[in-house]
Coordinates of C-alpha atoms in Angstrom, one line a residue:
X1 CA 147.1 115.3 33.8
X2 CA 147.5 113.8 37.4
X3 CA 150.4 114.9 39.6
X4 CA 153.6 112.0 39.8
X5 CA 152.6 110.7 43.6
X6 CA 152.4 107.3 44.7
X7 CA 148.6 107.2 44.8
X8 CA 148.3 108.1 41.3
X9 CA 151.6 106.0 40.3
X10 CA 150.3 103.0 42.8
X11 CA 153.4 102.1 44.1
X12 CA 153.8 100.4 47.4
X13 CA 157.3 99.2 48.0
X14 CA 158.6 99.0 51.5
X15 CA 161.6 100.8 51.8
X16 CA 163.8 100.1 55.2
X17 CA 165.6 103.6 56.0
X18 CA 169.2 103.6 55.8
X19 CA 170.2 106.8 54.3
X20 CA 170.6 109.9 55.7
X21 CA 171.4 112.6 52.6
X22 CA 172.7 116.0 53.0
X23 CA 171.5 117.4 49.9
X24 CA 168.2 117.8 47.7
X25 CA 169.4 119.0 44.6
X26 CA 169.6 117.4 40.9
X27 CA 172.7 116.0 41.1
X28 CA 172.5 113.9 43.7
X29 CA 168.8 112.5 42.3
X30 CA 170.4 111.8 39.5
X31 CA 173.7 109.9 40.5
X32 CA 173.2 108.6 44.1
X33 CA 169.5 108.1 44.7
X34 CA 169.6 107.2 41.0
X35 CA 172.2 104.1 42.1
X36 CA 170.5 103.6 45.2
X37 CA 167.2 102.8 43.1
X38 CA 169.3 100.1 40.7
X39 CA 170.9 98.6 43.8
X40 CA 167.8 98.2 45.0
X41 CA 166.2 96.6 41.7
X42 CA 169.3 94.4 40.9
X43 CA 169.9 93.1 43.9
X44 CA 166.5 93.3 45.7
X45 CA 167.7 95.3 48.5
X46 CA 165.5 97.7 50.3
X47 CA 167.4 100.7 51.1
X48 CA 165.7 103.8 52.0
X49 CA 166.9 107.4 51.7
X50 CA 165.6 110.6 53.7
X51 CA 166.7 113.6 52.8
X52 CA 168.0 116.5 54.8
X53 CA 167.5 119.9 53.2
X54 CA 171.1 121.6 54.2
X55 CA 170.0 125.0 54.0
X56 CA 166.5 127.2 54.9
X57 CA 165.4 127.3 51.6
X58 CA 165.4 124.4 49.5
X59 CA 163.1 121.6 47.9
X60 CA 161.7 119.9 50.9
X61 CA 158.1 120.7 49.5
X62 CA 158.7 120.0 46.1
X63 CA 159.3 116.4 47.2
X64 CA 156.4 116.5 49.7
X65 CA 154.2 117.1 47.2
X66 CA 155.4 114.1 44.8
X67 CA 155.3 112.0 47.4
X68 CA 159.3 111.8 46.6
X69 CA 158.8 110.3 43.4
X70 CA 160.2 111.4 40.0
X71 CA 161.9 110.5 36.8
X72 CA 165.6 110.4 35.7
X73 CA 166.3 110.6 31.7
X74 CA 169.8 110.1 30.7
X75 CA 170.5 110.4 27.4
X76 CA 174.4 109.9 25.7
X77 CA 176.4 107.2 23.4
X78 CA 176.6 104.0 24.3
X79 CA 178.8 101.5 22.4
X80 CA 178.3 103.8 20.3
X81 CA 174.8 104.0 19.6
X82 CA 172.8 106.9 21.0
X83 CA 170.3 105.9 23.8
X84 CA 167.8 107.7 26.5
X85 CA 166.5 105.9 29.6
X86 CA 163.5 106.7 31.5
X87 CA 163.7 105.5 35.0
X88 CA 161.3 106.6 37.6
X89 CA 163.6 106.8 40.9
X90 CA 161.3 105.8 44.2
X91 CA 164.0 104.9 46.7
X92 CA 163.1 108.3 48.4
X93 CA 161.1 107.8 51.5
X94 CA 160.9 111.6 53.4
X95 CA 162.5 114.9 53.3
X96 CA 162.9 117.2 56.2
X97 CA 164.0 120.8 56.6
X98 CA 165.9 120.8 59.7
X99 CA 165.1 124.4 59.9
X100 CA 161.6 124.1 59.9
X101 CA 160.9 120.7 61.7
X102 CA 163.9 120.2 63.7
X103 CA 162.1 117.2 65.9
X104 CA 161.3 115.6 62.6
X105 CA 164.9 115.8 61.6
X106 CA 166.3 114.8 65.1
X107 CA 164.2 111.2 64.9
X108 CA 165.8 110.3 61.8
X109 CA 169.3 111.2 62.9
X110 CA 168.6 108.9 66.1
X111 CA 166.9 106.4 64.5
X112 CA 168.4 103.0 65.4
X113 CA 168.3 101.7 61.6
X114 CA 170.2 104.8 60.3
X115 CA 173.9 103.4 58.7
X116 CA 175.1 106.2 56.1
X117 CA 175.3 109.7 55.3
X118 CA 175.8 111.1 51.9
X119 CA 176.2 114.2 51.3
X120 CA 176.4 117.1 48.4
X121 CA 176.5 120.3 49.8
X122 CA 178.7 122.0 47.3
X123 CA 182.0 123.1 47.5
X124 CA 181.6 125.5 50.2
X125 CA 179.4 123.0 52.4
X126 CA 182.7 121.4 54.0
X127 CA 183.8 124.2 55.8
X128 CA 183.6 125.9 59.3
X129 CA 182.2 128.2 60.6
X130 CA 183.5 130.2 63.2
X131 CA 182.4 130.2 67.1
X132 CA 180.1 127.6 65.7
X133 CA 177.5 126.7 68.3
X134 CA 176.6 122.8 67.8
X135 CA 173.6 122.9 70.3
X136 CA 171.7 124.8 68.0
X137 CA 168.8 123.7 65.9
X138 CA 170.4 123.2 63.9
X139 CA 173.4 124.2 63.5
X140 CA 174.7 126.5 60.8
X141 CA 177.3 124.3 59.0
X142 CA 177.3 120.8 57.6
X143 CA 179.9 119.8 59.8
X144 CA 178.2 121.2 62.6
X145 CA 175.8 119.5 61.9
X146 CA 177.4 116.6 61.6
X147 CA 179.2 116.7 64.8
X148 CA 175.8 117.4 66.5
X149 CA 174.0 114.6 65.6
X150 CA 177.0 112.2 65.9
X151 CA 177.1 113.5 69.6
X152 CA 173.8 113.1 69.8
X153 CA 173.5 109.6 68.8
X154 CA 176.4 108.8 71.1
X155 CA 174.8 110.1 73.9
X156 CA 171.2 108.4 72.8
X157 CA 173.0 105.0 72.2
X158 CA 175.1 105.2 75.5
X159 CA 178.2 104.9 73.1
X160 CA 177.4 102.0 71.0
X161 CA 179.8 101.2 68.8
X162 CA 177.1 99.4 66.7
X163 CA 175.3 102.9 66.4
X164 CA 178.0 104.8 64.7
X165 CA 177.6 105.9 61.1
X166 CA 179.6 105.6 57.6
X167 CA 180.0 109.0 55.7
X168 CA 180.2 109.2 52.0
X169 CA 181.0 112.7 50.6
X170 CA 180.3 113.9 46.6
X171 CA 181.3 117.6 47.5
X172 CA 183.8 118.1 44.7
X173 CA 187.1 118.9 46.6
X174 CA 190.4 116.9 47.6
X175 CA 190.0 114.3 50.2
X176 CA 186.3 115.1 50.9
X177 CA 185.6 113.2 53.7
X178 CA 188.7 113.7 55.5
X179 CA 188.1 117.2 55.4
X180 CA 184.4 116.6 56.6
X181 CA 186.1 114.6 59.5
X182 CA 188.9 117.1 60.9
X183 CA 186.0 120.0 61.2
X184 CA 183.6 117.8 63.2
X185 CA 186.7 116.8 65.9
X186 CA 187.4 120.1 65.6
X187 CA 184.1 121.5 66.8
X188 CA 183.9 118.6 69.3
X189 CA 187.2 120.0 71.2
X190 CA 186.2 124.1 70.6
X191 CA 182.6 123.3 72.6
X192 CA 184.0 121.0 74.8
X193 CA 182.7 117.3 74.0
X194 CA 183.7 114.4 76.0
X195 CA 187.2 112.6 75.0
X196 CA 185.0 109.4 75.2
X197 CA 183.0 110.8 72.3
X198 CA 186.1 112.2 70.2
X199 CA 187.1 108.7 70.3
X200 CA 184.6 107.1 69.6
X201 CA 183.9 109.2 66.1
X202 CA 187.6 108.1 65.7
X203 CA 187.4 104.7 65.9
X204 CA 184.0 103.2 64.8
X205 CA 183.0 106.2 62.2
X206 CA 183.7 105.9 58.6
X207 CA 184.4 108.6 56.5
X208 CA 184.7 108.0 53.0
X209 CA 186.0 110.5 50.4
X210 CA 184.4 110.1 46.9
X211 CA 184.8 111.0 43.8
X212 CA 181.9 111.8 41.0
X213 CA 180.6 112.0 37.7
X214 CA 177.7 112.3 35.7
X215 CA 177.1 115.6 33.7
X216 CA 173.8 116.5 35.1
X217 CA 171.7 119.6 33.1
X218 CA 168.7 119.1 35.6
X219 CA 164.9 120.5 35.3
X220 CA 164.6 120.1 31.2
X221 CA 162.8 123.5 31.2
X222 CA 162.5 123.9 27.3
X223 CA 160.6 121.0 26.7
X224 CA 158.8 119.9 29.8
X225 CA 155.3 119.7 28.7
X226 CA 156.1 117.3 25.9
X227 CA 158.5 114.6 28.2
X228 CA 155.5 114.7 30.5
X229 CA 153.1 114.0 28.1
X230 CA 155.0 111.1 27.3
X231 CA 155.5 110.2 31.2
X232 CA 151.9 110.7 31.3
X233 CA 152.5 112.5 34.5
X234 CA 152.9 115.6 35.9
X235 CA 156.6 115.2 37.3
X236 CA 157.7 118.6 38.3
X237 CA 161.1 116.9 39.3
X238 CA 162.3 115.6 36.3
X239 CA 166.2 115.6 36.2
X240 CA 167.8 115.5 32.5
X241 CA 171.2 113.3 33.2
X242 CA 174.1 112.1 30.6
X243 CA 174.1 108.1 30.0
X244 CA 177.9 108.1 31.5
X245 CA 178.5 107.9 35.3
X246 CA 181.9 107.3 37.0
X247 CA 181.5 107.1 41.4
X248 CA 185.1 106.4 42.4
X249 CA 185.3 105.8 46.4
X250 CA 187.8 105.5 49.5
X251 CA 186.0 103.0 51.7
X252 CA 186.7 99.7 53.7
X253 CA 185.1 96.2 53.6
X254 CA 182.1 96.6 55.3
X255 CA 180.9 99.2 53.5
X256 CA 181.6 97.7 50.4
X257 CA 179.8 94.9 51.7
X258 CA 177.2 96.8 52.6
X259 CA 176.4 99.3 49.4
X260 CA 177.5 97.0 46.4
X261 CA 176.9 98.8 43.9
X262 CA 179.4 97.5 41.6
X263 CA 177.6 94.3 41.9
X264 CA 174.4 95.9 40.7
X265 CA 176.2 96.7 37.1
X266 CA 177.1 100.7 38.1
X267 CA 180.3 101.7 37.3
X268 CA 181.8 102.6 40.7
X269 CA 185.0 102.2 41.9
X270 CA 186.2 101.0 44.9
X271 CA 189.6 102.4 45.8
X272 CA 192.1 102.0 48.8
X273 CA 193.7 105.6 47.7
X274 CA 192.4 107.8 45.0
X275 CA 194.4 110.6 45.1
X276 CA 195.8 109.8 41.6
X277 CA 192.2 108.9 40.0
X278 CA 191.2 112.4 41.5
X279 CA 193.9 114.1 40.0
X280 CA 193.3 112.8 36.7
X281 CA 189.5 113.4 36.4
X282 CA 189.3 116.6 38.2
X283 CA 192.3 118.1 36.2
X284 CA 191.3 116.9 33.0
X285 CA 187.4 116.6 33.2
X286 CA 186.4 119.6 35.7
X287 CA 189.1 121.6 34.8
X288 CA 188.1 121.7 31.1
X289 CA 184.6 122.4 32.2
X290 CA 185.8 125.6 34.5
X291 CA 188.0 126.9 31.6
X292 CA 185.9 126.3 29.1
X293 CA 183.0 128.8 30.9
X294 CA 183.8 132.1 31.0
X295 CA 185.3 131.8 27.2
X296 CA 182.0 130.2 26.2
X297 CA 179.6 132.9 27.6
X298 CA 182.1 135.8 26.6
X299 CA 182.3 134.1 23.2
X300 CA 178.2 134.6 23.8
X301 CA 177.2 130.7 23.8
X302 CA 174.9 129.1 26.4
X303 CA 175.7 125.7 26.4
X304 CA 178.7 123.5 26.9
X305 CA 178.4 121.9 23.4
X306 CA 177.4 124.9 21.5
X307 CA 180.8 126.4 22.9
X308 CA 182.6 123.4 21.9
X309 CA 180.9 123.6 18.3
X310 CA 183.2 126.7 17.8
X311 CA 186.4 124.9 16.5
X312 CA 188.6 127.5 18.2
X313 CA 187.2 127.0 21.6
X314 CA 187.7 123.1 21.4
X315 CA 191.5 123.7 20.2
X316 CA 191.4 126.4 23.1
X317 CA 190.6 123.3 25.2
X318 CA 192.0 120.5 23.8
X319 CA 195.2 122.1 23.3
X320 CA 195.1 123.6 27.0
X321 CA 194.3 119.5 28.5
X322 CA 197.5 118.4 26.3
X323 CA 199.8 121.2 26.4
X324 CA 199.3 122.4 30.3
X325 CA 197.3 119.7 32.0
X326 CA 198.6 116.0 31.3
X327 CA 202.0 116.8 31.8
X328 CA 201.6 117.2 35.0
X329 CA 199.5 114.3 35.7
X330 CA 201.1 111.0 37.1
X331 CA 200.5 108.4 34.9
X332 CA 201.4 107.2 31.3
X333 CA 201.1 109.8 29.0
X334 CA 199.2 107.8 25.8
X335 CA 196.8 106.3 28.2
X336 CA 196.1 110.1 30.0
X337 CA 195.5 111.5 26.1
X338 CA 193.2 108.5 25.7
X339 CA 190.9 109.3 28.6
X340 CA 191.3 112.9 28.0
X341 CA 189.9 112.2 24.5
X342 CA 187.1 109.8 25.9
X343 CA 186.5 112.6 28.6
X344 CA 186.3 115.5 25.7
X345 CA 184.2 113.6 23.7
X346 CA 181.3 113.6 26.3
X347 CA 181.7 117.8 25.1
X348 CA 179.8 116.7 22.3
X349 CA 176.9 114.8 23.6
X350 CA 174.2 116.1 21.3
X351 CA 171.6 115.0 23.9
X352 CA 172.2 117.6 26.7
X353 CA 172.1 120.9 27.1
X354 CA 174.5 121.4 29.9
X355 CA 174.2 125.2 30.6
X356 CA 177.5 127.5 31.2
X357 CA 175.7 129.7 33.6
X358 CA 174.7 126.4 35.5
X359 CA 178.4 125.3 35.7
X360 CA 179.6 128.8 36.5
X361 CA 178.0 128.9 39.4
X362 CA 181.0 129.2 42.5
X363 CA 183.5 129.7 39.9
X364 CA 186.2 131.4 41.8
X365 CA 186.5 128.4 43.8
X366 CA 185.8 125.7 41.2
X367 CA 188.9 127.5 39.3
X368 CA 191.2 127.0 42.5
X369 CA 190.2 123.8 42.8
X370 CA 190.2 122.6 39.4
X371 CA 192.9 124.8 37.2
X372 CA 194.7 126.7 39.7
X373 CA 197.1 123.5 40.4
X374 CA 197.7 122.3 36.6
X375 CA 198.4 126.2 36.8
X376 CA 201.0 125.9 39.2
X377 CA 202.3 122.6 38.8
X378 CA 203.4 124.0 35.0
X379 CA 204.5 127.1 36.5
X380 CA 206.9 125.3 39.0
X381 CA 208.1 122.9 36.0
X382 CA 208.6 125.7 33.2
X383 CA 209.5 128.2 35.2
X384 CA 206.8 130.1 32.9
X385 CA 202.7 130.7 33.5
X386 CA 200.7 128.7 31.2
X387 CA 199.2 130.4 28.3
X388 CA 195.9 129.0 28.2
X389 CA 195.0 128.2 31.7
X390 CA 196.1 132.4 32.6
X391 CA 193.5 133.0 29.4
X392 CA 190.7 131.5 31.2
X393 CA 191.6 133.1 34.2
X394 CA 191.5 136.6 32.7
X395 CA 188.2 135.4 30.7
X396 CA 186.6 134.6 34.5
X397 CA 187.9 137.9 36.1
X398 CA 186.1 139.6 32.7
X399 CA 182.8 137.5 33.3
X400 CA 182.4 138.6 36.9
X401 CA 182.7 142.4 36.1
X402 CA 178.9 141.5 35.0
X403 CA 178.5 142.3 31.7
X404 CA 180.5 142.4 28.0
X405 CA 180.2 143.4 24.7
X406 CA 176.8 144.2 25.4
X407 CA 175.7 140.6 26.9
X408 CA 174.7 141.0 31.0
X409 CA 175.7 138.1 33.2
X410 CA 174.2 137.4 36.8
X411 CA 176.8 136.3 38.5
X412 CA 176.0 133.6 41.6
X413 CA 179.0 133.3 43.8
X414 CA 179.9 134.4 47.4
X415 CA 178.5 137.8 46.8
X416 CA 181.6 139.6 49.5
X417 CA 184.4 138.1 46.7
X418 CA 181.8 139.4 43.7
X419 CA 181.3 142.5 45.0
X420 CA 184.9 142.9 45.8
X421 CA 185.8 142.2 42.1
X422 CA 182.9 144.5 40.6
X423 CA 184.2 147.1 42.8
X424 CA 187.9 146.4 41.3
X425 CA 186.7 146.8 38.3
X426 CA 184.5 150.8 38.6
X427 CA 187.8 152.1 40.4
X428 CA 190.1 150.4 37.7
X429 CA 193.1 152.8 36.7
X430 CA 194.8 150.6 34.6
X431 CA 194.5 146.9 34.0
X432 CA 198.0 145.9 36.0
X433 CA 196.5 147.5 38.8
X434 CA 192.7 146.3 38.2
X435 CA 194.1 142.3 37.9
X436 CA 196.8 142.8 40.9
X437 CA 194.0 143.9 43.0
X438 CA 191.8 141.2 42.8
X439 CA 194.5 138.3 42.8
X440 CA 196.0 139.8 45.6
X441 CA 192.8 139.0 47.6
X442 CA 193.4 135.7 49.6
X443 CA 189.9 136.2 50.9
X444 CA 188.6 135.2 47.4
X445 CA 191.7 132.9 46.5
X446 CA 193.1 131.6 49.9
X447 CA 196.4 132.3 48.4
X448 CA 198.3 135.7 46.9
X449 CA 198.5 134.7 43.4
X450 CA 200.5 137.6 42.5
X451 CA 203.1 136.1 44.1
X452 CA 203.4 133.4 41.1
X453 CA 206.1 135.1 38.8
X454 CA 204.7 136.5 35.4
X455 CA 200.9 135.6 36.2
X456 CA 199.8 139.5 36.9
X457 CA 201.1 140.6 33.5
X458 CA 200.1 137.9 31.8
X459 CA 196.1 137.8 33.2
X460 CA 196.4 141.8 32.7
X461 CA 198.0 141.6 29.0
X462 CA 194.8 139.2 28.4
X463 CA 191.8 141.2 29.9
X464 CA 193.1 144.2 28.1
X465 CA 193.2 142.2 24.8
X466 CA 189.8 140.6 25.0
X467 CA 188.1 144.0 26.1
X468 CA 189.4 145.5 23.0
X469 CA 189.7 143.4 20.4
X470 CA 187.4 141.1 21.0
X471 CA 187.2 137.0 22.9
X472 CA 187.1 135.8 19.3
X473 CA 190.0 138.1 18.3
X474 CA 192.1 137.5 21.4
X475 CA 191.4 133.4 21.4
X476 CA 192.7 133.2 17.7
X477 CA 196.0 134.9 18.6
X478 CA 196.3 132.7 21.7
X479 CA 195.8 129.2 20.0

């Protein structure tokens, strides 16, 4: 079977480069390259995408070697009627790892057509790093990054207002781009850029906070041989995606203008302020997902729906949305339980098999991020912890000791806080003290959370009861 490349496929589209992207990964083939492909269908556009391989190791050559080709399958319910869509995704024009071809990478980000800059780099990506050199090549840290080859450009384009860039950010945390923006000025003052510079990132850069989603299982490993059969190629870069896909971002009119995807039939949302949108889907949607993973593995499932099979998990869930999470949303409460219930139902799709240990990956953060305010928004209300949101905590705190009941887990997570946790849990003397330990680390939680009234006892009451009678035992008494 011939390799997916462009000589085999015969494709010969000319693609005008655009689109700088932070980020190789499945997600981001399947939602924003994926869009950037229909835009360019629909509408007969010709935007280009290289991507930038954020950290040493990567998929750079994977790429290479398909000539940056591959195929997104999305399967799911719609109107419903269950569908699946083949789309082979060729909007992809070059990869580079910075780290390895660093004059390579440097053309593209002074390249005089360059407009945008997406970026994925996970959760963590959008943070700084200390003493941060932004000379380097490269530098450590996206935003160093960032603020490099902004500087760069401003300095190769004389201060060109024309030359400056729009920044659209999928890492899954509040105000995104914002975030993305305060660390780059930051790092311009700490090594001493010009004030000429500073302002002009100010005033003629973009940066646009975003909102995603699209459950995205990625390489269908189980059944490869038989989609590419039916490709009739080898595409070692297949990405498995769900039909439903929700991009939700803070931008102005000319890059609206620019990128109209709406127009091409995607369902993205342009928004002046989504602080409210975010609240509602990363709550409800994310923060399902985060709660839902350490019960699901415990409870010794390995994918999202097989847990939700398990009628006592989904009224774990469902019951934990209604009870501890819409409450303290902003909005109209019948029209939150409706999107929760359309949200929920996406549990179900029998299509994907969205992996727990896939979506556990960074969990200590994810839970911070996603639960930890529905956590203390109830707490601050009720004057009380929330039963089922302090379950999943102590479920997580169980999951990263490594193993239960017999079942090893590998945990992948900033391997400091892991380590920390595992080393909680060999010198535990009792499980107050084991649980007080580990929430008391603000290094892991960038907060004391023993300091929230009643959460200490209540995470410790729960470990104790799921390591001896059991996550089924304990989740029955609970709901």
């Amino acid at each position: 079977m011939d390799l997916l490349n462009r000589t085999n496929y015969k494709i010969n589209k000319d693609y005008r480069f655009k689109i700088l992207q932070f980020g190789e990964g499945n997600f981001l083939r399947a939602f924003v390259d994926w869009m950037i492909h229909q835009m360019n269908r629909e509408l007969d556009m010709q935007n280009g995408v290289v991507v930038v391989q954020p950290l040493d190791k990567g998929m750079v050559d994977m790429l290479k070697k398909q000539d940056h080709l591959y195929h997104v399958i999305l399967q799911g319910i719609k109107d419903g009627i269950p569908v699946e869509e083949k789309e082979l995704v060729d909007c992809i024009i070059d990869s580079v790892n910075p780290y390895s071809d660093y004059d390579l990478y440097k053309q593209y980000f002074l390249h005089p057509d360059l407009e945008l800059i997406v970026s994925n780099t996970t959760e963590a990506g959008i943070s700084r790093v200390d003493n941060e050199d932004i000379h380097a090549a490269p530098p450590t840290s996206f935003p160093g990054k960032v603020c490099q080859l902004l500087y760069q450009r401003y300095l190769h384009f004389k201060g060109d207002t024309g030359k400056a860039l729009d920044f659209i950010c999928c890492e899954l945390i509040d105000k995104n781009a914002k975030i993305l923006k305060k660390i780059v000025l930051e790092l311009a003052v700490s090594n001493k850029l010009e004030d000429d510079f500073i302002a002009w990132v100010n005033n003629y850069c973009t940066f646009c906070s975003s909102l995603v989603d699209r459950i995205v299982p990625g390489f269908p490993r189980d059944n490869i041989k038989e989609i590419q059969q039916e490709l009739g190629y080898a595409d070692n870069l297949v990405v498995m995606g769900e039909y439903f896909h929700l991009w939700a971002i803070e931008a102005p009119r000319h890059v609206r203008e620019k990128y109209p995807f709406d127009k091409a039939g995607l369902n993205v949302v342009w928004l002046e302020d989504m602080t409210k949108f975010r609240d509602k889907k990363v709550r409800i949607l994310n923060g399902s997902h985060t709660a839902l993973v350490p019960v699901g593995l415990l409870s010794g499932y390995e994918t999202v729906k097989e847990a939700f099979d398990d009628k006592d998990i989904s009224k774990f869930i469902n019951g934990m949305v209604e009870t501890e999470v819409i409450p303290n949303i902003e909005g109209g409460n019948e029209e939150l339980k409706q999107f929760a219930a359309e949200i929920l139902e996406r549990f179900y799709n029998p299509y994907i098999r969205h992996f727990l240990k896939d979506i556990s990956l960074n969990s200590l953060s994810k839970w911070m991020t996603r639960d930890y305010p529905s956590l203390l928004d109830f707490y601050e209300s009720k004057a009380k912890v929330p039963e089922k949101l302090t379950f999943s905590l102590a479920a997580l705190l169980i999951l990263y000791r490594g193993d239960y009941n017999g079942i090893e887990f590998d945990i992948n997570d900033n391997a400091k806080h892991v380590a920390f946790i595992q080393d909680a849990w060999k010198n535990k003397e009792s499980y107050i003290s084991l649980t007080s330990n580990i929430l008391s680390n603000q290094q892991i939680w960038n907060a004391d959370l023993t300091a929230i009234h009643g959460l200490t006892e209540s995470v410790a009451d729960n470990i104790k009861d799921i390591i001896t009678n059991g996550i089924k035992t304990a989740l029955v008494k609970l709901i």
